Amino acid sequence: MGKSRWTRDQPSDHGHNRTGGKKSLTFRHRGIILACAVLCAGAFLILTVQAGTIAGDREIALHDEPPLKTPDLPGNRQHMISPVHPGAAGEPISRDLPAVSDAVFEGTDQNASVSIAWQRCLGGSDDDRVKSVLQTADGGYILAGETGSTDGDVSGYHGGTDVWVVKLNATGAIEWERCLGGSDQDAASSIQQTDDTGYIIAATTRSTDGDVIGHHGGTSPGGITERDGWVIKLNATGAIEWQRCLGGTGDDRAEYVQQTADGGYIIAGYAASSDGDLTGLSSDTCWVLKIDPERRIEWQKLFGAFMFNTCVQQTKDGGYVICGWTALGTHGMFDGYVLNLTAAGAARWQRDIGGIRRDYAHSIRKTGDGGYILAGSTTSEDLEGYHGDPELDSLPDGMAVKLSAVGAVDWLRCLGGSGDDGCSSVELTDEGGYILAGSTASDDGDVSGNHGGYDIWMVKMDAGGGIEWQRCLG
């Protein structure tokens, strides 16, 4: 995030108070007063920061001086800048100020512009989609999704749709790409880098040939091959080390995978089978399973009818937190949910999230305070700050929700405008805030700069849920 100068106002009759050897100054950015300072006889400055303008651990520094870290600022707080004490948490920060009247302060720009470093279109002449992307240990990127192309950037196509994996370097050039699958429909929804610098992929497959071994072979009443969950382990250059089909003869899916601290893998998905890997278990429910590094199932659990998992993360205590959506929630037509499990897969707690209409949870991450941040979408007009028209509940807002360690809602924020908006992914930022990605068809409310139709939408939030900046891309 960029820096911006907080420049002091030029002196004026009412901006200069010389009573008692003091002179008052104001510091402003983009026309907004951010701080007021009083210059006292004896060459020190007391800086009072306006409540809410600087978040905890936000930088404030004298120009051409080393950065100073502010203590947490629940309200107005004074910072004395004078010879020299380091400024413990909750106390004023002190600093030599040789030329007070010419001081310029620097702070984090809450409206910092975000520029595109590079962009790359990937694929061929057919339908190609990326569903998961992350930065790799070498500074590049790994992408996974699906492709129906046989040309362009795509090679090795098997038929139908293939899982497509692409490794980019730090500047967006393709290092390698792989088509994985068989002659039917195959698609990846999640990829993670593993400790050995390889990759683990969660996917679904209808194929019974090609790279796919062990499909359970069910067919629908219409004669279509049912899906299996498909987990694929690649080495660092994209070669298959192993693969496993998971499920039974019903329609089963692996939606998300993460490597666990013991070297195994936790997988979240959906199960409609009661045979195969699911023999003796109920079906049509959310499915969580733990496999060891040799792909053997250690345990699997099913939770609740008509619950659909979208994301899973291991917690600090070795347990797991899962998010998704359910048609049997406690608030409305569909609710987002968060499910917290022990290391052995036993449910500790579940929270339904949303309002009176349709709410979905798509992504969850652990936060530094032991809680969780959730990204999703909502059409519930009873949620505070909802931007849509209740008569058009097909037009959702994005939704960000901060939960405590036990699932209590710390805050919930509706994000968007009067169009169709949603958030599909969330990550923590270095300073304790959040970055959300999704899509928008709005150009009002929280959204500005839409290029027309649907844009990719990025939103940067502080730790308390305030929007620091947003950007439409497209």
mmCIF file of N, CA and C in Angstrom, residues 3 18 39 56 92 94 100 107 152 155 157 198 247 251 253 289-290 293 295 316 339 362 371 422 430 439 441 456 468:
data_model
loop_
_atom_site.group_PDB
_atom_site.id
_atom_site.type_symbol
_atom_site.label_atom_id
_atom_site.label_comp_id
_atom_site.label_asym_id
_atom_site.label_seq_id
_atom_site.Cartn_x
_atom_site.Cartn_y
_atom_site.Cartn_z
ATOM 1 N N LYS A 3 2.289 5.299 0.245
ATOM 2 C CA LYS A 3 2.355 6.349 1.245
ATOM 3 C C LYS A 3 1.851 7.643 0.637
ATOM 4 N N ARG A 18 -1.218 31.461 19.311
ATOM 5 C CA ARG A 18 0.044 31.720 19.987
ATOM 6 C C ARG A 18 -0.114 31.858 21.490
ATOM 7 N N LEU A 39 1.994 22.978 18.552
ATOM 8 C CA LEU A 39 3.415 23.230 18.722
ATOM 9 C C LEU A 39 3.617 24.028 19.998
ATOM 10 N N GLY A 56 -5.025 0.561 14.049
ATOM 11 C CA GLY A 56 -3.935 0.043 14.853
ATOM 12 C C GLY A 56 -2.763 -0.372 13.984
ATOM 13 N N PRO A 92 2.562 7.987 24.282
ATOM 14 C CA PRO A 92 2.935 8.851 23.156
ATOM 15 C C PRO A 92 4.224 8.389 22.498
ATOM 16 N N SER A 94 7.666 9.602 20.737
ATOM 17 C CA SER A 94 8.523 10.783 20.778
ATOM 18 C C SER A 94 9.563 10.719 19.673
ATOM 19 N N VAL A 100 10.101 22.149 13.302
ATOM 20 C CA VAL A 100 8.698 21.805 13.479
ATOM 21 C C VAL A 100 7.811 22.506 12.471
ATOM 22 N N GLY A 107 1.663 9.092 6.031
ATOM 23 C CA GLY A 107 0.807 8.045 6.587
ATOM 24 C C GLY A 107 0.328 7.134 5.489
ATOM 25 N N GLY A 152 -3.823 -22.764 -29.031
ATOM 26 C CA GLY A 152 -3.380 -21.653 -28.196
ATOM 27 C C GLY A 152 -2.358 -22.104 -27.171
ATOM 28 N N SER A 155 -2.118 -27.722 -24.540
ATOM 29 C CA SER A 155 -1.631 -28.916 -25.231
ATOM 30 C C SER A 155 -1.995 -30.153 -24.417
ATOM 31 N N TYR A 157 -4.746 -32.127 -24.720
ATOM 32 C CA TYR A 157 -6.182 -32.255 -24.430
ATOM 33 C C TYR A 157 -6.659 -33.689 -24.653
ATOM 34 N N GLY A 198 5.683 -29.558 -4.870
ATOM 35 C CA GLY A 198 4.710 -30.051 -5.834
ATOM 36 C C GLY A 198 3.354 -29.416 -5.599
ATOM 37 N N GLY A 247 -15.368 -41.594 -3.803
ATOM 38 C CA GLY A 247 -16.819 -41.566 -3.868
ATOM 39 C C GLY A 247 -17.403 -42.938 -4.085
ATOM 40 N N ASP A 251 -23.371 -39.095 -7.349
ATOM 41 C CA ASP A 251 -22.694 -37.874 -7.795
ATOM 42 C C ASP A 251 -21.912 -37.290 -6.622
ATOM 43 N N ARG A 253 -18.322 -35.066 -5.199
ATOM 44 C CA ARG A 253 -17.435 -33.994 -5.648
ATOM 45 C C ARG A 253 -16.383 -33.686 -4.586
ATOM 46 N N LEU A 289 -13.174 -35.433 4.342
ATOM 47 C CA LEU A 289 -12.352 -36.617 4.555
ATOM 48 C C LEU A 289 -10.886 -36.253 4.663
ATOM 49 N N LYS A 290 -10.193 -37.021 5.480
ATOM 50 C CA LYS A 290 -8.758 -36.851 5.707
ATOM 51 C C LYS A 290 -8.050 -38.053 5.098
ATOM 52 N N PRO A 293 -0.469 -39.228 3.530
ATOM 53 C CA PRO A 293 0.383 -38.902 2.380
ATOM 54 C C PRO A 293 0.382 -39.970 1.288
ATOM 55 N N ARG A 295 -2.355 -41.427 0.273
ATOM 56 C CA ARG A 295 -3.729 -41.305 -0.240
ATOM 57 C C ARG A 295 -4.721 -42.275 0.368
ATOM 58 N N LYS A 316 -5.164 -23.840 14.183
ATOM 59 C CA LYS A 316 -3.915 -23.923 14.935
ATOM 60 C C LYS A 316 -3.854 -25.139 15.842
ATOM 61 N N LEU A 339 -18.454 -24.522 9.812
ATOM 62 C CA LEU A 339 -18.425 -25.744 10.605
ATOM 63 C C LEU A 339 -17.022 -25.919 11.160
ATOM 64 N N HIS A 362 -18.236 -18.597 0.499
ATOM 65 C CA HIS A 362 -17.381 -19.174 -0.536
ATOM 66 C C HIS A 362 -15.936 -19.371 -0.105
ATOM 67 N N GLY A 371 -9.792 -15.968 15.274
ATOM 68 C CA GLY A 371 -11.092 -16.035 14.634
ATOM 69 C C GLY A 371 -10.978 -16.355 13.162
ATOM 70 N N GLY A 422 -20.664 -10.008 -5.904
ATOM 71 C CA GLY A 422 -20.359 -11.131 -5.024
ATOM 72 C C GLY A 422 -18.874 -11.220 -4.756
ATOM 73 N N ASP A 430 -0.701 -8.176 5.089
ATOM 74 C CA ASP A 430 0.382 -8.148 6.068
ATOM 75 C C ASP A 430 0.077 -7.277 7.272
ATOM 76 N N SER A 439 -16.787 -10.373 -8.238
ATOM 77 C CA SER A 439 -17.258 -9.738 -9.465
ATOM 78 C C SER A 439 -18.321 -8.710 -9.127
ATOM 79 N N ALA A 441 -21.414 -6.028 -11.137
ATOM 80 C CA ALA A 441 -22.106 -5.395 -12.260
ATOM 81 C C ALA A 441 -22.639 -4.031 -11.852
ATOM 82 N N ILE A 456 -14.224 -7.922 -12.809
ATOM 83 C CA ILE A 456 -13.565 -8.418 -11.604
ATOM 84 C C ILE A 456 -13.547 -7.277 -10.601
ATOM 85 N N GLU A 468 -10.908 0.328 2.540
ATOM 86 C CA GLU A 468 -9.780 1.227 2.314
ATOM 87 C C GLU A 468 -9.683 1.619 0.844
#
